[in-house]
Amino acid sequence: MMQKILIVDDEPGGRDALESLLLNQGYQLALASNGIETLSIARTINPDLILLDIMMPGMDGFEVCRQLRADPRIAEVPVIMVTALDDRDSRLQGIEVGADDFVTKPIDRGELRTRVRSILRLNRYRSLQDERVKLEEQINHLTALRCIDIAITTGQDISHTLQMITEQVTGQLHVDAAIALRYDPLRLCFDICACHGFPEHIIPFGSVSIQDSLVDRVLFDQKEIHDPQFFKRILGGDHPYALLGDYFQDYHAIPLVSRGTVLGVLEIFQKAPLDLGLDAQEFLITLSGQAAIAIDSSRTLEDLRRTNTDLVQAYDATIEGWSRAMDLRDKETEGHTIRVTEKTVELARRMGMDGSELLQMRRGALLHDIGKLGVPDAILLKPGPLTDEEWVIMRKHPTYAYELISPIRYLSHALDIPYCHHEKWNGSGYPQGLKGEEIPLAARLFAIIDVWDALSSDRPYRRGWPAEKVFKYLREGSGIHFDPKVVDEFFQLMR
Ligand code: C2E
Ligand code: SIN
Ligand code: SIN
Ligand code: FE
Ligand code: FE
């Protein structure tokens, strides 16, 4: 685009001289003959350079320059002053009011063209530089948004994400301080989750009650609020921000809205009146959107966790219920299953298991004989020894357990005990005939506890054995029925 030069001189002769020197040089020329006209043309065409005469009736060149510099729309236009004589005082005064360069009358053609060209070039670089600064700012904004996105998608702690957001607001928008609040619909208040930029002794904390009229407005209008009077109204009250009035003059509140619901507020505090540019406002709106998403997804996660905990408790209560029902049917002594389960967990802990392993063992032990649900009463409760046909059915109970439990994903890691508790160390057990360490450790542990408890208790088919007889039997089963290492640990536990 052609560069525009505004020539200002009250004398037609002066204007003509400048015009003829710059004609056909690739510039677009405009002319003004007094100060008022200069300012109005400058505002209209936004020239790339003004050649300004000093001595003019009415408004002189100095005053024109002063007014140019005072108007933000044209303050950056380069000005070359045309002085009648090589007068040092005028130059000093020119510099004071913001002139960029000088040429003297009578005008030397070469000098004028050089000055004009170099100042225009400088100006072009300056605007390129401005563009670059803006671009860098945009990149910084985008980088910040990206970091926050990552924090959200990786499920970072919500206060950590909101802290990042308050830091970005203050850092990138040159805002003095910011607070992020989360709305708690049960307690009807906003909790301060993160803040940045406050002097240490007035860092706000706690909650802001909904009774506060501004919060009301944020909730119902779901619109940004700008209220410089905010601090005056809360002065002397018990609002957590009551002390902030000494430091800040301006206040903005931006609601954090996700899916039509206000989830929080982002507040901005400024020591001087704050007027955000368009870019800054856009960035702020994007940040608020992210903050809202962050709060929303953290709520969803919290709800999920809570639901999951509830479910786990419900499942575990159900499992204990099943195992009590089994004890009742088996006519075993009260609390038999719970007792066996507790002993198994104790032995397992001794042998170095922990955490979820223990939890799975506990569930497995509670359910160890659930397969007996598939064994008819006539066999299960038979007062005497079983026939071969009856044994075939009785030995199916671990397989029944497998068929019952394996489709339940929640219990998939608790299967070892119900399925393998009748395997024997020497391979003579059932249902798979596993041998030695092929038998899952959980089942090896459980087997000795189960036999110990079964032999010690009355059964429909026999009376309970005395303790010495039971221990002797277990000791003799080491390396045959039971894992020898487990037998040793068991005896240390029982001692
Ligand atoms: P259970 O009563 O819970 O017994 C578990 C395991 O303890 C038995 O597995 C066995 O290894 C051991 N055990 C229990 N009682 C005795 C006993 O009197 N002598 C010996 N040497 N070991 C004993 P096993 O043998 O695979 O039995 C599985 C289930 O079959 C038993 O669970 C019980 O419900 C049933 N059962 C076993 N024998 C008889 C029986 O003679 N009559 C009836 N009605 N049921 C039996
Ligand atoms: C808040 O939004 O919680 C701060 C106070 C106000 O807006 O009045
Ligand atoms: C059996 O498996 O038949 C009886 C239980 C045992 O003594 O091992
Ligand atoms: Fe069993
Ligand atoms: Fe049992």
Coordinates of C-alpha atoms and ligand atoms in Angstrom, one line a residue:
M1 CA 0.0 0.0 0.0
M2 CA 1.2 3.5 -0.8
Q3 CA 2.5 5.4 2.2
K4 CA 0.6 8.6 3.1
I5 CA 2.4 11.9 3.9
L6 CA 0.5 14.9 5.3
I7 CA 2.1 18.2 4.4
V8 CA 1.3 21.1 6.7
D9 CA 2.1 24.8 6.0
D10 CA 0.1 27.9 6.3
E11 CA 1.8 29.4 3.2
P12 CA 0.7 28.0 -0.1
G13 CA 4.3 28.5 -1.4
G14 CA 5.7 26.3 1.4
R15 CA 3.1 23.6 0.7
D16 CA 3.8 23.7 -3.0
A17 CA 7.6 23.4 -2.5
L18 CA 7.3 20.3 -0.3
E19 CA 4.6 18.8 -2.6
S20 CA 6.8 19.2 -5.7
L21 CA 9.8 17.7 -4.0
L22 CA 7.8 14.6 -2.9
L23 CA 5.7 14.2 -6.0
N24 CA 6.1 11.1 -8.1
Q25 CA 8.2 9.4 -5.4
G26 CA 5.5 6.8 -4.7
Y27 CA 3.8 8.6 -1.8
Q28 CA 0.2 9.6 -1.5
L29 CA 0.2 13.3 -0.5
A30 CA -2.4 15.3 1.6
L31 CA -2.2 19.0 2.4
A32 CA -3.3 21.1 5.4
S33 CA -3.0 24.8 6.0
N34 CA -3.6 25.1 9.7
G35 CA -3.6 23.2 13.0
I36 CA -7.3 22.3 13.2
E37 CA -7.3 21.0 9.7
T38 CA -4.1 19.0 10.4
L39 CA -5.6 17.2 13.3
S40 CA -8.9 16.4 11.5
I41 CA -7.2 15.1 8.4
A42 CA -4.7 13.1 10.5
R43 CA -7.6 11.4 12.3
T44 CA -9.3 10.6 9.0
I45 CA -6.5 9.3 6.9
N46 CA -4.0 8.1 9.6
P47 CA -0.9 9.2 7.7
D48 CA 2.5 7.5 7.9
L49 CA 4.3 10.8 8.3
I50 CA 3.5 14.4 8.9
L51 CA 5.7 17.3 7.6
L52 CA 4.8 20.0 10.1
D53 CA 5.5 23.8 9.7
I54 CA 6.1 25.5 13.1
M55 CA 5.2 29.1 12.6
M56 CA 1.5 29.2 11.8
P57 CA -1.2 31.6 12.9
G58 CA -3.6 30.3 15.5
M59 CA -2.3 26.9 16.5
D60 CA 1.5 26.6 16.0
G61 CA 3.4 23.5 15.0
F62 CA 4.3 22.7 18.7
E63 CA 0.7 22.8 19.8
V64 CA -0.4 20.6 16.8
C65 CA 2.3 18.1 17.8
R66 CA 1.3 18.1 21.4
Q67 CA -2.3 17.4 20.5
L68 CA -1.3 14.7 18.0
R69 CA 0.6 12.9 20.8
A70 CA -2.3 13.2 23.2
D71 CA -4.7 11.3 20.9
P72 CA -4.1 7.6 21.2
R73 CA -5.4 6.9 17.6
I74 CA -2.7 9.1 16.0
A75 CA -0.1 9.4 18.8
E76 CA 2.4 7.1 17.0
V77 CA 2.5 9.1 13.6
P78 CA 6.1 10.2 13.0
V79 CA 6.4 14.0 12.7
I80 CA 9.2 15.9 10.9
M81 CA 9.2 19.6 11.8
V82 CA 10.1 22.2 9.2
T83 CA 11.9 25.0 10.8
A84 CA 12.5 28.3 9.1
L85 CA 16.0 28.7 10.5
D86 CA 18.6 26.5 12.1
D87 CA 17.2 27.4 15.5
R88 CA 18.4 25.4 18.5
D89 CA 15.6 26.5 20.8
S90 CA 12.8 25.5 18.3
R91 CA 14.4 22.1 18.0
L92 CA 14.6 21.6 21.7
Q93 CA 11.0 22.6 22.1
G94 CA 10.1 20.3 19.1
I95 CA 11.7 17.4 20.8
E96 CA 9.8 18.2 24.0
V97 CA 6.5 18.0 22.3
G98 CA 7.4 14.8 20.5
A99 CA 8.8 15.6 17.0
D100 CA 10.9 12.8 15.5
D101 CA 13.1 14.9 13.2
F102 CA 13.7 18.3 11.6
V103 CA 14.4 19.8 8.2
T104 CA 15.3 23.4 7.6
K105 CA 14.0 25.9 5.1
P106 CA 15.1 26.5 2.5
I107 CA 14.6 22.9 1.9
D108 CA 17.4 20.8 0.3
R109 CA 15.8 18.2 -2.0
G110 CA 18.3 15.4 -1.2
E111 CA 18.1 16.0 2.5
L112 CA 14.3 16.0 2.6
R113 CA 14.0 12.8 0.6
T114 CA 16.6 11.0 2.7
R115 CA 14.9 12.0 6.0
V116 CA 11.5 11.1 4.8
R117 CA 12.6 7.7 3.5
S118 CA 14.6 6.8 6.7
I119 CA 11.8 7.8 9.0
L120 CA 9.2 5.9 7.0
R121 CA 11.4 2.8 7.0
L122 CA 11.9 3.1 10.8
N123 CA 8.2 3.4 11.2
R124 CA 7.6 0.3 9.1
Y125 CA 9.9 -1.7 11.3
R126 CA 8.2 -0.3 14.4
S127 CA 4.8 -1.5 13.2
L128 CA 6.4 -4.9 12.3
Q129 CA 7.8 -5.0 15.8
D130 CA 4.4 -4.3 17.2
E131 CA 3.0 -7.1 15.2
R132 CA 5.7 -9.4 16.5
V133 CA 4.9 -8.5 20.1
K134 CA 1.3 -9.2 19.5
L135 CA 2.1 -12.5 17.9
E136 CA 4.3 -13.5 20.8
E137 CA 1.5 -12.6 23.1
Q138 CA -0.9 -14.8 21.1
I139 CA 1.5 -17.6 21.3
N140 CA 1.9 -17.2 25.0
H141 CA -1.8 -17.2 25.4
L142 CA -2.2 -20.4 23.3
T143 CA 0.6 -22.1 25.2
A144 CA -1.0 -21.3 28.5
L145 CA -4.4 -22.6 27.3
R146 CA -2.7 -25.8 26.1
C147 CA -1.0 -26.3 29.5
I148 CA -4.4 -25.9 31.2
D149 CA -6.0 -28.3 28.8
I150 CA -3.4 -30.9 29.6
A151 CA -3.9 -30.4 33.3
I152 CA -7.7 -31.0 32.8
T153 CA -7.4 -34.0 30.6
T154 CA -4.8 -35.7 32.8
G155 CA -7.2 -35.2 35.7
Q156 CA -5.0 -33.0 37.8
D157 CA -6.2 -31.9 41.1
I158 CA -8.8 -29.2 40.6
S159 CA -7.1 -26.6 42.9
H160 CA -3.9 -27.1 41.0
T161 CA -5.6 -26.4 37.7
L162 CA -7.4 -23.3 39.1
Q163 CA -4.1 -22.1 40.6
M164 CA -2.6 -22.3 37.1
I165 CA -5.5 -20.3 35.7
T166 CA -5.2 -17.5 38.3
E167 CA -1.5 -17.3 37.5
Q168 CA -2.1 -17.1 33.8
V169 CA -4.7 -14.4 34.3
T170 CA -2.4 -12.2 36.3
G171 CA 0.8 -13.0 34.3
Q172 CA -0.6 -12.8 30.7
L173 CA -3.1 -10.1 31.1
H174 CA -1.0 -7.8 33.4
V175 CA -3.7 -8.0 36.0
D176 CA -2.7 -7.4 39.6
A177 CA -4.5 -10.3 41.3
A178 CA -7.1 -13.0 40.7
I179 CA -9.2 -15.5 42.6
A180 CA -10.9 -18.6 41.4
L181 CA -14.0 -19.7 43.4
R182 CA -16.1 -22.9 43.2
Y183 CA -19.8 -22.8 43.8
D184 CA -21.1 -25.2 46.5
P185 CA -24.8 -25.6 45.8
L186 CA -25.4 -27.5 49.1
R187 CA -23.8 -24.9 51.3
L188 CA -25.0 -22.0 49.0
C189 CA -21.6 -20.4 49.0
F190 CA -18.5 -19.9 46.8
D191 CA -15.3 -21.5 48.1
I192 CA -12.0 -19.8 47.4
C193 CA -10.0 -22.5 45.6
A194 CA -7.0 -20.6 44.2
C195 CA -5.6 -17.1 44.2
H196 CA -2.6 -15.2 42.9
G197 CA -1.1 -11.8 43.3
F198 CA -2.2 -10.8 46.8
P199 CA 0.2 -9.4 49.4
E200 CA 0.8 -12.2 51.9
H201 CA -1.0 -10.7 54.9
I202 CA -4.3 -10.2 53.0
I203 CA -4.5 -13.5 51.0
P204 CA -8.2 -14.2 51.1
F205 CA -9.4 -17.7 52.1
G206 CA -12.6 -19.4 53.2
S207 CA -16.0 -18.9 51.5
V208 CA -18.1 -16.1 50.2
S209 CA -21.7 -16.4 51.1
I210 CA -24.4 -16.3 48.3
Q211 CA -26.2 -13.5 50.2
D212 CA -23.6 -11.2 48.7
S213 CA -25.6 -9.3 46.1
L214 CA -22.8 -9.6 43.4
V215 CA -22.7 -13.3 43.7
D216 CA -26.4 -13.4 43.3
R217 CA -26.0 -11.5 40.1
V218 CA -23.3 -13.8 38.8
L219 CA -25.5 -16.8 39.5
F220 CA -28.7 -15.5 37.9
D221 CA -27.4 -13.3 35.1
Q222 CA -24.5 -15.6 34.3
K223 CA -22.8 -12.5 32.9
E224 CA -19.5 -10.7 33.6
I225 CA -19.8 -8.1 36.3
H226 CA -17.6 -5.0 36.5
D227 CA -18.0 -3.0 39.8
P228 CA -15.5 -0.5 40.9
Q229 CA -17.7 0.3 43.9
F230 CA -17.5 -3.3 45.2
F231 CA -14.8 -2.6 47.8
K232 CA -16.6 0.4 49.2
R233 CA -19.8 -1.6 49.8
I234 CA -18.0 -4.5 51.7
L235 CA -15.8 -2.1 53.7
G236 CA -15.9 -2.9 57.4
G237 CA -18.1 -6.0 57.0
D238 CA -17.1 -9.6 57.5
H239 CA -16.7 -10.3 53.8
P240 CA -13.4 -12.2 53.3
Y241 CA -12.4 -9.4 50.9
A242 CA -13.1 -6.5 53.3
L243 CA -9.4 -5.7 53.6
L244 CA -8.7 -5.7 49.8
G245 CA -10.2 -2.2 49.4
D246 CA -6.9 -0.7 50.6
Y247 CA -5.1 -2.3 47.8
F248 CA -7.4 -2.5 44.8
Q249 CA -9.7 -0.1 43.0
D250 CA -11.3 -2.2 40.3
Y251 CA -13.2 -5.4 40.4
H252 CA -14.4 -7.8 37.7
A253 CA -16.2 -11.1 38.3
I254 CA -16.6 -13.6 35.4
P255 CA -19.0 -16.5 36.0
L256 CA -17.6 -20.0 35.2
V257 CA -20.4 -21.6 33.3
S258 CA -20.5 -25.1 32.0
R259 CA -23.6 -26.8 30.5
G260 CA -25.7 -23.8 31.5
T261 CA -24.8 -24.0 35.2
V262 CA -22.6 -21.6 37.2
L263 CA -19.9 -23.7 38.7
G264 CA -17.7 -20.9 40.0
V265 CA -16.4 -17.3 39.6
L266 CA -13.2 -15.9 38.3
E267 CA -12.4 -12.6 40.0
I268 CA -10.0 -10.0 38.9
F269 CA -8.5 -7.3 41.1
Q270 CA -6.7 -4.2 39.8
K271 CA -4.9 -1.4 41.6
A272 CA -6.0 1.1 38.9
P273 CA -9.1 1.1 36.7
L274 CA -8.8 -1.8 34.3
D275 CA -9.7 -1.6 30.7
L276 CA -9.0 -4.9 28.9
G277 CA -8.3 -4.8 25.2
L278 CA -10.2 -7.1 22.8
D279 CA -7.5 -9.8 22.7
A280 CA -7.2 -9.8 26.5
Q281 CA -11.0 -10.2 26.8
E282 CA -11.1 -13.0 24.4
F283 CA -8.3 -14.7 26.3
L284 CA -10.1 -14.2 29.6
I285 CA -13.3 -15.7 28.2
T286 CA -11.4 -18.7 27.0
L287 CA -9.7 -19.1 30.4
S288 CA -13.0 -18.9 32.2
G289 CA -14.4 -21.6 29.9
Q290 CA -11.5 -23.8 30.7
A291 CA -11.8 -23.2 34.4
A292 CA -15.5 -24.1 34.1
I293 CA -14.7 -27.3 32.3
A294 CA -12.0 -28.1 34.9
I295 CA -14.5 -27.7 37.7
D296 CA -17.1 -29.7 35.8
S297 CA -14.9 -32.6 35.1
S298 CA -13.5 -32.7 38.6
R299 CA -17.1 -32.9 39.9
T300 CA -17.8 -35.7 37.6
L301 CA -14.7 -37.6 38.8
E302 CA -15.6 -37.0 42.5
D303 CA -19.1 -38.3 41.8
L304 CA -17.7 -41.3 40.1
R305 CA -15.3 -42.0 42.9
R306 CA -18.1 -41.7 45.5
T307 CA -20.4 -43.9 43.4
N308 CA -17.6 -46.4 43.1
T309 CA -17.0 -46.5 46.9
D310 CA -20.7 -46.9 47.5
L311 CA -20.8 -49.8 45.0
V312 CA -17.8 -51.5 46.5
Q313 CA -19.4 -51.4 49.9
A314 CA -22.6 -52.7 48.6
Y315 CA -20.9 -55.6 46.8
D316 CA -18.9 -56.5 49.9
A317 CA -22.0 -56.4 52.1
T318 CA -23.7 -58.7 49.5
I319 CA -20.8 -61.2 49.6
E320 CA -20.9 -61.4 53.4
G321 CA -24.6 -62.0 53.1
W322 CA -24.1 -64.9 50.7
S323 CA -21.5 -66.4 52.9
R324 CA -23.7 -66.3 56.0
A325 CA -26.5 -67.9 54.0
M326 CA -24.1 -70.7 53.1
D327 CA -23.1 -71.3 56.7
L328 CA -26.8 -71.5 57.6
R329 CA -27.5 -74.1 55.0
D330 CA -24.4 -76.1 55.8
K331 CA -25.5 -76.2 59.5
E332 CA -21.9 -75.1 60.3
T333 CA -21.2 -73.4 63.5
E334 CA -22.1 -69.7 63.7
G335 CA -19.4 -67.5 62.2
H336 CA -17.4 -70.4 60.7
T337 CA -16.8 -68.7 57.4
I338 CA -15.9 -65.3 58.9
R339 CA -13.5 -67.1 61.3
V340 CA -11.8 -69.0 58.4
T341 CA -11.6 -65.8 56.4
E342 CA -9.9 -63.8 59.2
K343 CA -7.4 -66.6 59.8
T344 CA -6.6 -66.8 56.1
V345 CA -5.9 -63.0 55.9
E346 CA -3.8 -63.2 59.0
L347 CA -1.7 -66.0 57.5
A348 CA -1.4 -64.2 54.2
R349 CA -0.2 -61.0 55.8
R350 CA 2.4 -63.0 57.7
M351 CA 3.6 -64.3 54.3
G352 CA 4.0 -60.8 52.9
M353 CA 0.8 -60.2 51.0
D354 CA -0.8 -56.8 51.3
G355 CA -3.2 -54.2 49.8
S356 CA -5.5 -55.4 47.1
E357 CA -4.1 -59.0 47.2
L358 CA -5.4 -59.3 50.8
L359 CA -8.7 -57.8 49.8
Q360 CA -9.2 -60.4 47.0
M361 CA -8.2 -63.2 49.4
R362 CA -10.7 -62.0 51.8
R363 CA -13.5 -62.1 49.2
G364 CA -12.3 -65.4 47.9
A365 CA -12.3 -67.0 51.4
L366 CA -15.8 -65.6 52.2
L367 CA -17.0 -67.3 49.0
H368 CA -14.9 -70.5 49.2
D369 CA -17.7 -73.0 49.4
I370 CA -20.3 -71.0 47.4
G371 CA -20.2 -73.9 44.9
K372 CA -22.0 -76.1 47.5
L373 CA -25.1 -74.3 46.5
G374 CA -25.1 -76.8 43.6
V375 CA -24.9 -79.8 45.9
P376 CA -28.3 -81.2 47.0
D377 CA -29.2 -81.2 50.8
A378 CA -29.4 -85.0 50.7
I379 CA -25.7 -85.1 50.0
L380 CA -24.5 -82.0 51.8
L381 CA -26.3 -82.9 55.1
K382 CA -25.9 -86.6 54.9
P383 CA -25.0 -87.9 58.4
G384 CA -22.7 -90.6 57.1
P385 CA -20.0 -91.2 54.6
L386 CA -20.7 -90.4 50.9
T387 CA -21.1 -93.0 48.2
D388 CA -18.9 -92.8 45.1
E389 CA -21.8 -91.2 43.1
E390 CA -22.3 -88.7 45.9
W391 CA -18.6 -87.9 45.9
V392 CA -18.7 -87.1 42.2
I393 CA -21.3 -84.5 42.8
M394 CA -19.6 -83.2 46.0
R395 CA -16.3 -82.8 44.2
K396 CA -18.0 -80.6 41.6
H397 CA -18.4 -77.7 44.1
P398 CA -15.2 -75.9 43.2
T399 CA -16.3 -76.0 39.5
Y400 CA -19.7 -74.7 40.4
A401 CA -18.0 -71.9 42.2
Y402 CA -16.0 -71.1 39.1
E403 CA -19.1 -71.1 36.9
L404 CA -20.9 -68.8 39.4
I405 CA -18.1 -66.3 40.0
S406 CA -16.1 -66.0 36.8
P407 CA -18.7 -63.9 34.9
I408 CA -18.6 -61.4 37.8
R409 CA -15.7 -59.1 36.8
Y410 CA -15.6 -57.5 40.2
L411 CA -14.7 -60.9 41.7
S412 CA -12.4 -62.1 38.9
H413 CA -9.3 -61.8 41.1
A414 CA -11.0 -63.6 44.0
L415 CA -11.5 -66.9 42.1
D416 CA -8.4 -68.7 43.2
I417 CA -9.7 -69.9 46.6
P418 CA -13.2 -71.0 45.6
Y419 CA -11.9 -72.8 42.5
C420 CA -8.6 -74.3 43.9
H421 CA -9.1 -74.9 47.6
H422 CA -9.3 -78.7 47.3
E423 CA -6.2 -79.1 45.2
K424 CA -3.4 -80.9 47.0
W425 CA 0.4 -80.3 47.0
N426 CA 1.1 -83.8 45.7
G427 CA -1.4 -83.4 42.8
S428 CA -4.1 -85.7 44.1
G429 CA -6.7 -83.0 44.7
Y430 CA -9.6 -81.8 42.6
P431 CA -11.0 -80.4 40.3
Q432 CA -7.9 -79.9 38.2
G433 CA -5.3 -82.1 39.9
L434 CA -2.8 -79.2 40.1
K435 CA 0.6 -79.9 41.8
G436 CA 2.9 -77.9 44.0
E437 CA 3.3 -74.2 43.0
E438 CA 0.9 -74.7 40.1
I439 CA -1.7 -74.2 42.8
P440 CA -2.3 -70.5 43.4
L441 CA -0.7 -69.4 46.7
A442 CA -4.0 -68.0 47.9
A443 CA -5.6 -71.5 47.6
R444 CA -2.5 -73.2 49.3
L445 CA -2.9 -70.9 52.2
F446 CA -6.6 -71.3 52.5
A447 CA -6.5 -75.1 52.2
I448 CA -4.8 -75.7 55.6
I449 CA -7.1 -73.2 57.4
D450 CA -10.1 -74.8 55.9
V451 CA -9.2 -78.4 56.9
W452 CA -8.1 -77.1 60.3
D453 CA -11.4 -75.5 60.9
A454 CA -13.5 -78.4 59.4
L455 CA -11.8 -81.0 61.5
S456 CA -12.1 -78.9 64.7
S457 CA -15.9 -78.5 64.1
D458 CA -18.8 -80.8 64.3
R459 CA -20.1 -82.0 60.9
P460 CA -23.3 -83.8 60.1
Y461 CA -21.1 -86.9 59.3
R462 CA -18.8 -86.7 62.4
R463 CA -18.0 -84.9 65.7
G464 CA -15.3 -82.3 65.8
W465 CA -11.7 -83.5 66.5
P466 CA -9.7 -82.5 69.6
A467 CA -7.0 -79.9 68.8
E468 CA -3.9 -82.2 69.2
K469 CA -5.4 -84.7 66.7
V470 CA -6.1 -81.9 64.2
F471 CA -2.6 -80.5 64.5
K472 CA -1.1 -83.9 64.2
Y473 CA -3.1 -84.5 61.0
L474 CA -2.1 -81.2 59.5
R475 CA 1.6 -81.8 60.3
E476 CA 1.4 -85.2 58.6
G477 CA -0.2 -83.6 55.6
S478 CA 2.8 -81.4 55.0
G479 CA 4.3 -82.0 51.5
I480 CA 1.4 -84.4 50.7
H481 CA -1.9 -82.4 51.1
F482 CA -0.3 -79.0 52.0
D483 CA 2.6 -76.8 50.9
P484 CA 5.3 -77.4 53.5
K485 CA 6.2 -73.7 53.7
V486 CA 2.6 -72.8 54.4
V487 CA 2.4 -75.5 57.1
D488 CA 5.4 -74.0 58.9
E489 CA 4.0 -70.5 58.8
F490 CA 0.6 -71.9 59.9
F491 CA 2.2 -73.5 63.0
Q492 CA 4.1 -70.3 63.8
L493 CA 0.9 -68.4 63.6
M494 CA -1.0 -70.8 65.8
R495 CA 1.7 -70.8 68.5
Ligands
C2E1 P1 -15.8 -79.6 54.7 O1 -16.6 -80.3 55.7 O2 -15.8 -78.1 54.8 O3 -14.3 -80.1 54.7 C1 -13.3 -79.5 54.1 C2 -12.1 -80.4 54.0 O4 -11.6 -80.7 55.3 C3 -12.4 -81.7 53.3 O5 -12.3 -81.7 52.0 C4 -11.2 -82.5 53.9 O6 -10.0 -82.2 53.2 C5 -11.1 -82.0 55.3 N1 -11.9 -82.8 56.2 C6 -13.1 -82.5 56.7 N2 -13.6 -83.5 57.5 C7 -12.7 -84.5 57.4 C8 -12.6 -85.7 58.1 O7 -13.5 -86.2 58.8 N3 -11.5 -86.5 57.8 C9 -10.5 -86.0 57.1 N4 -9.4 -86.8 56.9 N5 -10.6 -84.8 56.4 C10 -11.7 -84.1 56.7 P2 -13.0 -82.8 51.2 O8 -12.7 -84.1 51.7 O9 -12.7 -82.6 49.7 O10 -14.5 -82.6 51.4 C11 -15.2 -81.5 50.8 C12 -16.6 -81.4 51.4 O11 -17.3 -82.6 51.2 C13 -16.6 -81.2 52.9 O12 -16.4 -79.9 53.3 C14 -18.0 -81.7 53.3 O13 -18.9 -80.8 53.0 C15 -18.2 -82.9 52.2 N6 -17.9 -84.2 52.9 C16 -16.7 -84.7 53.0 N7 -16.7 -85.9 53.6 C17 -18.1 -86.1 53.9 C18 -18.8 -87.1 54.5 O14 -18.3 -88.2 54.9 N8 -20.2 -87.0 54.6 C19 -20.8 -85.9 54.1 N9 -22.1 -85.8 54.3 N10 -20.1 -84.9 53.5 C20 -18.8 -85.0 53.4
SIN2 C1 -17.5 -13.8 44.8 O1 -17.9 -13.8 43.6 O2 -17.6 -14.8 45.5 C2 -16.9 -12.6 45.3 C3 -17.7 -11.6 45.9 C4 -18.7 -10.9 45.0 O3 -18.8 -11.2 43.9 O4 -19.4 -10.2 45.6
SIN3 C1 -11.5 -87.3 50.5 O1 -11.0 -86.5 49.7 O2 -12.2 -88.3 50.0 C2 -11.5 -87.2 52.0 C3 -10.8 -86.0 52.5 C4 -9.3 -86.2 52.8 O3 -9.0 -86.9 53.8 O4 -8.4 -85.7 52.1
FE4 FE -14.8 -76.9 49.9
FE5 FE -15.3 -75.2 54.3

